[in-house]
């Protein structure tokens, strides 16, 4: 068991199947796009290759359609559920990571046109306001659903981060 290497994508696959039940890779892509995809981006092609790797490790089991498109539907095994529980129970010592291209552009801006900062800030304000609107709609739509309520805590964090970013970019816009 110690020889297997699980990535964050492995845990996204295990967790998504654990939450939603048996899933095809296409089901995973859709489910991730409507959930963790809002705050954890990665190439969706991994959602098509990772289940097969996890199946070979005994963490998922697969059922393949005999006819038609021969879709593969994956289920989490007891060993997969335990690996997920172990990961969930382990400490996270990594520093918070934010990969924001706008922040990168702001850092290197002195090499470009100073007028770009105001334009960048206006665009970021618009984007953060749009994302806040999407998140608030999600809260209204799913806030009363007890099945979803526990997972809504990540939406709350997303809203807090979007509001903080919006305040920051508004202050930058005022400066430039």
Coordinates of C-alpha atoms in Angstrom, one line a residue:
X1 CA 0.0 0.0 0.0
X2 CA 2.8 2.4 0.7
X3 CA 4.2 1.9 -2.9
X4 CA 1.2 3.4 -4.5
X5 CA 1.3 7.1 -5.3
X6 CA -1.9 9.1 -5.2
X7 CA -2.2 12.6 -6.5
X8 CA -4.7 15.3 -5.7
X9 CA -6.5 14.2 -8.8
X10 CA -6.7 10.7 -7.4
X11 CA -8.5 12.0 -4.4
X12 CA -10.8 14.2 -6.5
X13 CA -11.8 11.1 -8.4
X14 CA -12.2 8.9 -5.3
X15 CA -14.1 11.7 -3.5
X16 CA -16.4 12.5 -6.3
X17 CA -17.3 8.8 -6.8
X18 CA -17.6 8.5 -3.1
X19 CA -20.1 11.3 -3.0
X20 CA -22.1 10.7 -6.1
X21 CA -21.8 6.9 -6.5
X22 CA -21.0 4.9 -9.6
X23 CA -19.7 7.2 -12.4
X24 CA -18.3 7.1 -15.9
X25 CA -15.4 9.4 -16.6
X26 CA -17.9 11.8 -18.4
X27 CA -20.0 11.8 -15.2
X28 CA -16.9 12.7 -13.3
X29 CA -16.0 15.6 -15.6
X30 CA -19.6 17.0 -15.3
X31 CA -19.7 16.6 -11.5
X32 CA -16.3 18.2 -11.0
X33 CA -17.2 21.0 -13.3
X34 CA -20.2 21.8 -11.1
X35 CA -18.4 21.4 -7.8
X36 CA -14.6 21.4 -7.0
X37 CA -13.9 22.7 -10.5
X38 CA -14.8 26.2 -9.2
X39 CA -11.8 26.3 -6.9
X40 CA -9.5 23.4 -8.0
X41 CA -8.5 23.5 -11.7
X42 CA -6.6 20.8 -13.5
X43 CA -6.8 19.2 -17.0
X44 CA -10.1 17.3 -17.3
X45 CA -8.3 14.7 -19.4
X46 CA -7.0 13.4 -16.1
X47 CA -10.6 12.5 -15.2
X48 CA -10.6 10.0 -18.1
X49 CA -7.2 8.4 -17.3
X50 CA -7.1 8.4 -13.5
X51 CA -10.1 6.0 -12.9
X52 CA -8.4 3.3 -14.8
X53 CA -5.2 3.8 -12.8
X54 CA -7.1 3.7 -9.6
X55 CA -8.9 0.5 -10.7
X56 CA -5.6 -1.2 -11.3
X57 CA -4.6 -0.2 -7.8
X58 CA -7.8 -1.8 -6.3
X59 CA -9.2 1.5 -5.2
X60 CA -12.0 1.5 -7.8
X61 CA -13.8 -1.4 -9.5
X62 CA -15.1 -1.1 -13.1
X63 CA -18.1 -2.4 -15.0
X64 CA -17.9 -2.2 -18.8
X65 CA -21.0 -2.2 -21.0
X66 CA -21.1 -5.3 -23.1
X67 CA -22.5 -3.5 -26.2
X68 CA -22.9 0.0 -27.6
X69 CA -20.3 2.5 -26.5
X70 CA -18.8 0.1 -23.9
X71 CA -18.9 2.8 -21.3
X72 CA -16.9 2.1 -18.1
X73 CA -18.7 2.8 -14.8
X74 CA -16.4 3.0 -11.8
X75 CA -17.4 2.3 -8.1
X76 CA -15.2 3.0 -5.1
X77 CA -14.0 -0.1 -3.2
X78 CA -13.6 -0.4 0.5
X79 CA -9.9 0.0 0.0
X80 CA -10.5 3.2 -2.0
X81 CA -12.8 4.5 0.7
X82 CA -10.2 3.9 3.3
X83 CA -7.5 5.6 1.2
X84 CA -9.8 8.6 0.9
X85 CA -10.5 8.6 4.7
X86 CA -6.8 8.4 5.5
X87 CA -6.1 11.4 3.2
X88 CA -9.0 13.4 4.7
X89 CA -7.7 12.7 8.2
X90 CA -4.1 13.7 7.4
X91 CA -2.8 17.2 8.1
X92 CA -2.3 19.6 5.2
X93 CA 1.0 21.3 5.7
X94 CA 1.2 23.0 2.3
X95 CA 0.9 26.7 2.1
X96 CA -2.2 28.2 0.5
X97 CA -1.6 28.3 -3.2
X98 CA -3.1 31.0 -5.4
X99 CA -2.3 30.8 -9.1
X100 CA -3.7 34.1 -10.4
X101 CA -2.5 35.3 -13.8
X102 CA -3.7 38.9 -13.0
X103 CA -1.5 38.9 -9.9
X104 CA 1.4 37.8 -11.9
X105 CA 0.8 40.5 -14.4
X106 CA 0.6 43.1 -11.6
X107 CA 3.9 41.9 -10.2
X108 CA 5.7 42.4 -13.5
X109 CA 3.8 45.5 -14.6
X110 CA 6.7 47.9 -14.1
X111 CA 8.1 46.3 -17.3
X112 CA 5.0 47.2 -19.3
X113 CA 2.7 50.2 -19.8
X114 CA 1.6 51.8 -16.5
X115 CA -1.8 52.3 -18.0
X116 CA -2.3 48.5 -18.1
X117 CA -2.8 48.4 -14.3
X118 CA -6.0 50.4 -14.4
X119 CA -7.3 48.3 -17.3
X120 CA -6.3 45.1 -15.5
X121 CA -8.0 46.2 -12.3
X122 CA -11.3 47.1 -14.1
X123 CA -11.3 43.7 -15.8
X124 CA -10.6 41.9 -12.5
X125 CA -13.4 43.8 -10.8
X126 CA -15.8 42.7 -13.5
X127 CA -14.7 39.1 -13.2
X128 CA -14.9 38.9 -9.4
X129 CA -18.3 40.5 -9.4
X130 CA -19.5 37.9 -11.9
X131 CA -18.1 35.1 -9.9
X132 CA -19.7 36.5 -6.7
X133 CA -23.0 36.5 -8.6
X134 CA -22.6 32.9 -9.7
X135 CA -21.7 31.8 -6.1
X136 CA -24.6 33.7 -4.6
X137 CA -27.0 32.1 -7.1
X138 CA -25.6 28.7 -6.1
X139 CA -26.2 29.5 -2.4
X140 CA -29.8 30.5 -3.1
X141 CA -30.4 27.4 -5.3
X142 CA -28.8 24.8 -3.0
X143 CA -28.8 26.5 0.5
X144 CA -31.9 24.7 1.6
X145 CA -30.8 21.2 0.5
X146 CA -29.5 19.3 3.5
X147 CA -27.7 16.8 1.2
X148 CA -25.6 19.7 -0.2
X149 CA -25.4 21.9 2.9
X150 CA -22.2 20.3 4.3
X151 CA -20.4 20.9 1.0
X152 CA -21.5 24.5 0.9
X153 CA -18.8 25.4 3.3
X154 CA -16.3 25.5 0.4
X155 CA -18.7 27.9 -1.4
X156 CA -18.6 30.1 1.7
X157 CA -14.8 30.2 1.5
X158 CA -15.0 30.9 -2.2
X159 CA -17.3 33.9 -1.6
X160 CA -15.0 35.2 1.1
X161 CA -12.0 35.0 -1.3
X162 CA -13.9 36.6 -4.1
X163 CA -15.0 39.5 -1.9
X164 CA -11.4 40.0 -0.7
X165 CA -10.1 40.0 -4.3
X166 CA -12.8 42.4 -5.3
X167 CA -11.9 44.8 -2.4
X168 CA -8.2 44.5 -3.5
X169 CA -8.8 45.3 -7.2
X170 CA -11.1 48.1 -6.4
X171 CA -8.3 49.7 -4.3
X172 CA -5.9 49.2 -7.1
X173 CA -8.3 50.8 -9.5
X174 CA -8.6 53.8 -7.2
X175 CA -4.8 54.1 -7.1
X176 CA -4.4 54.0 -10.9

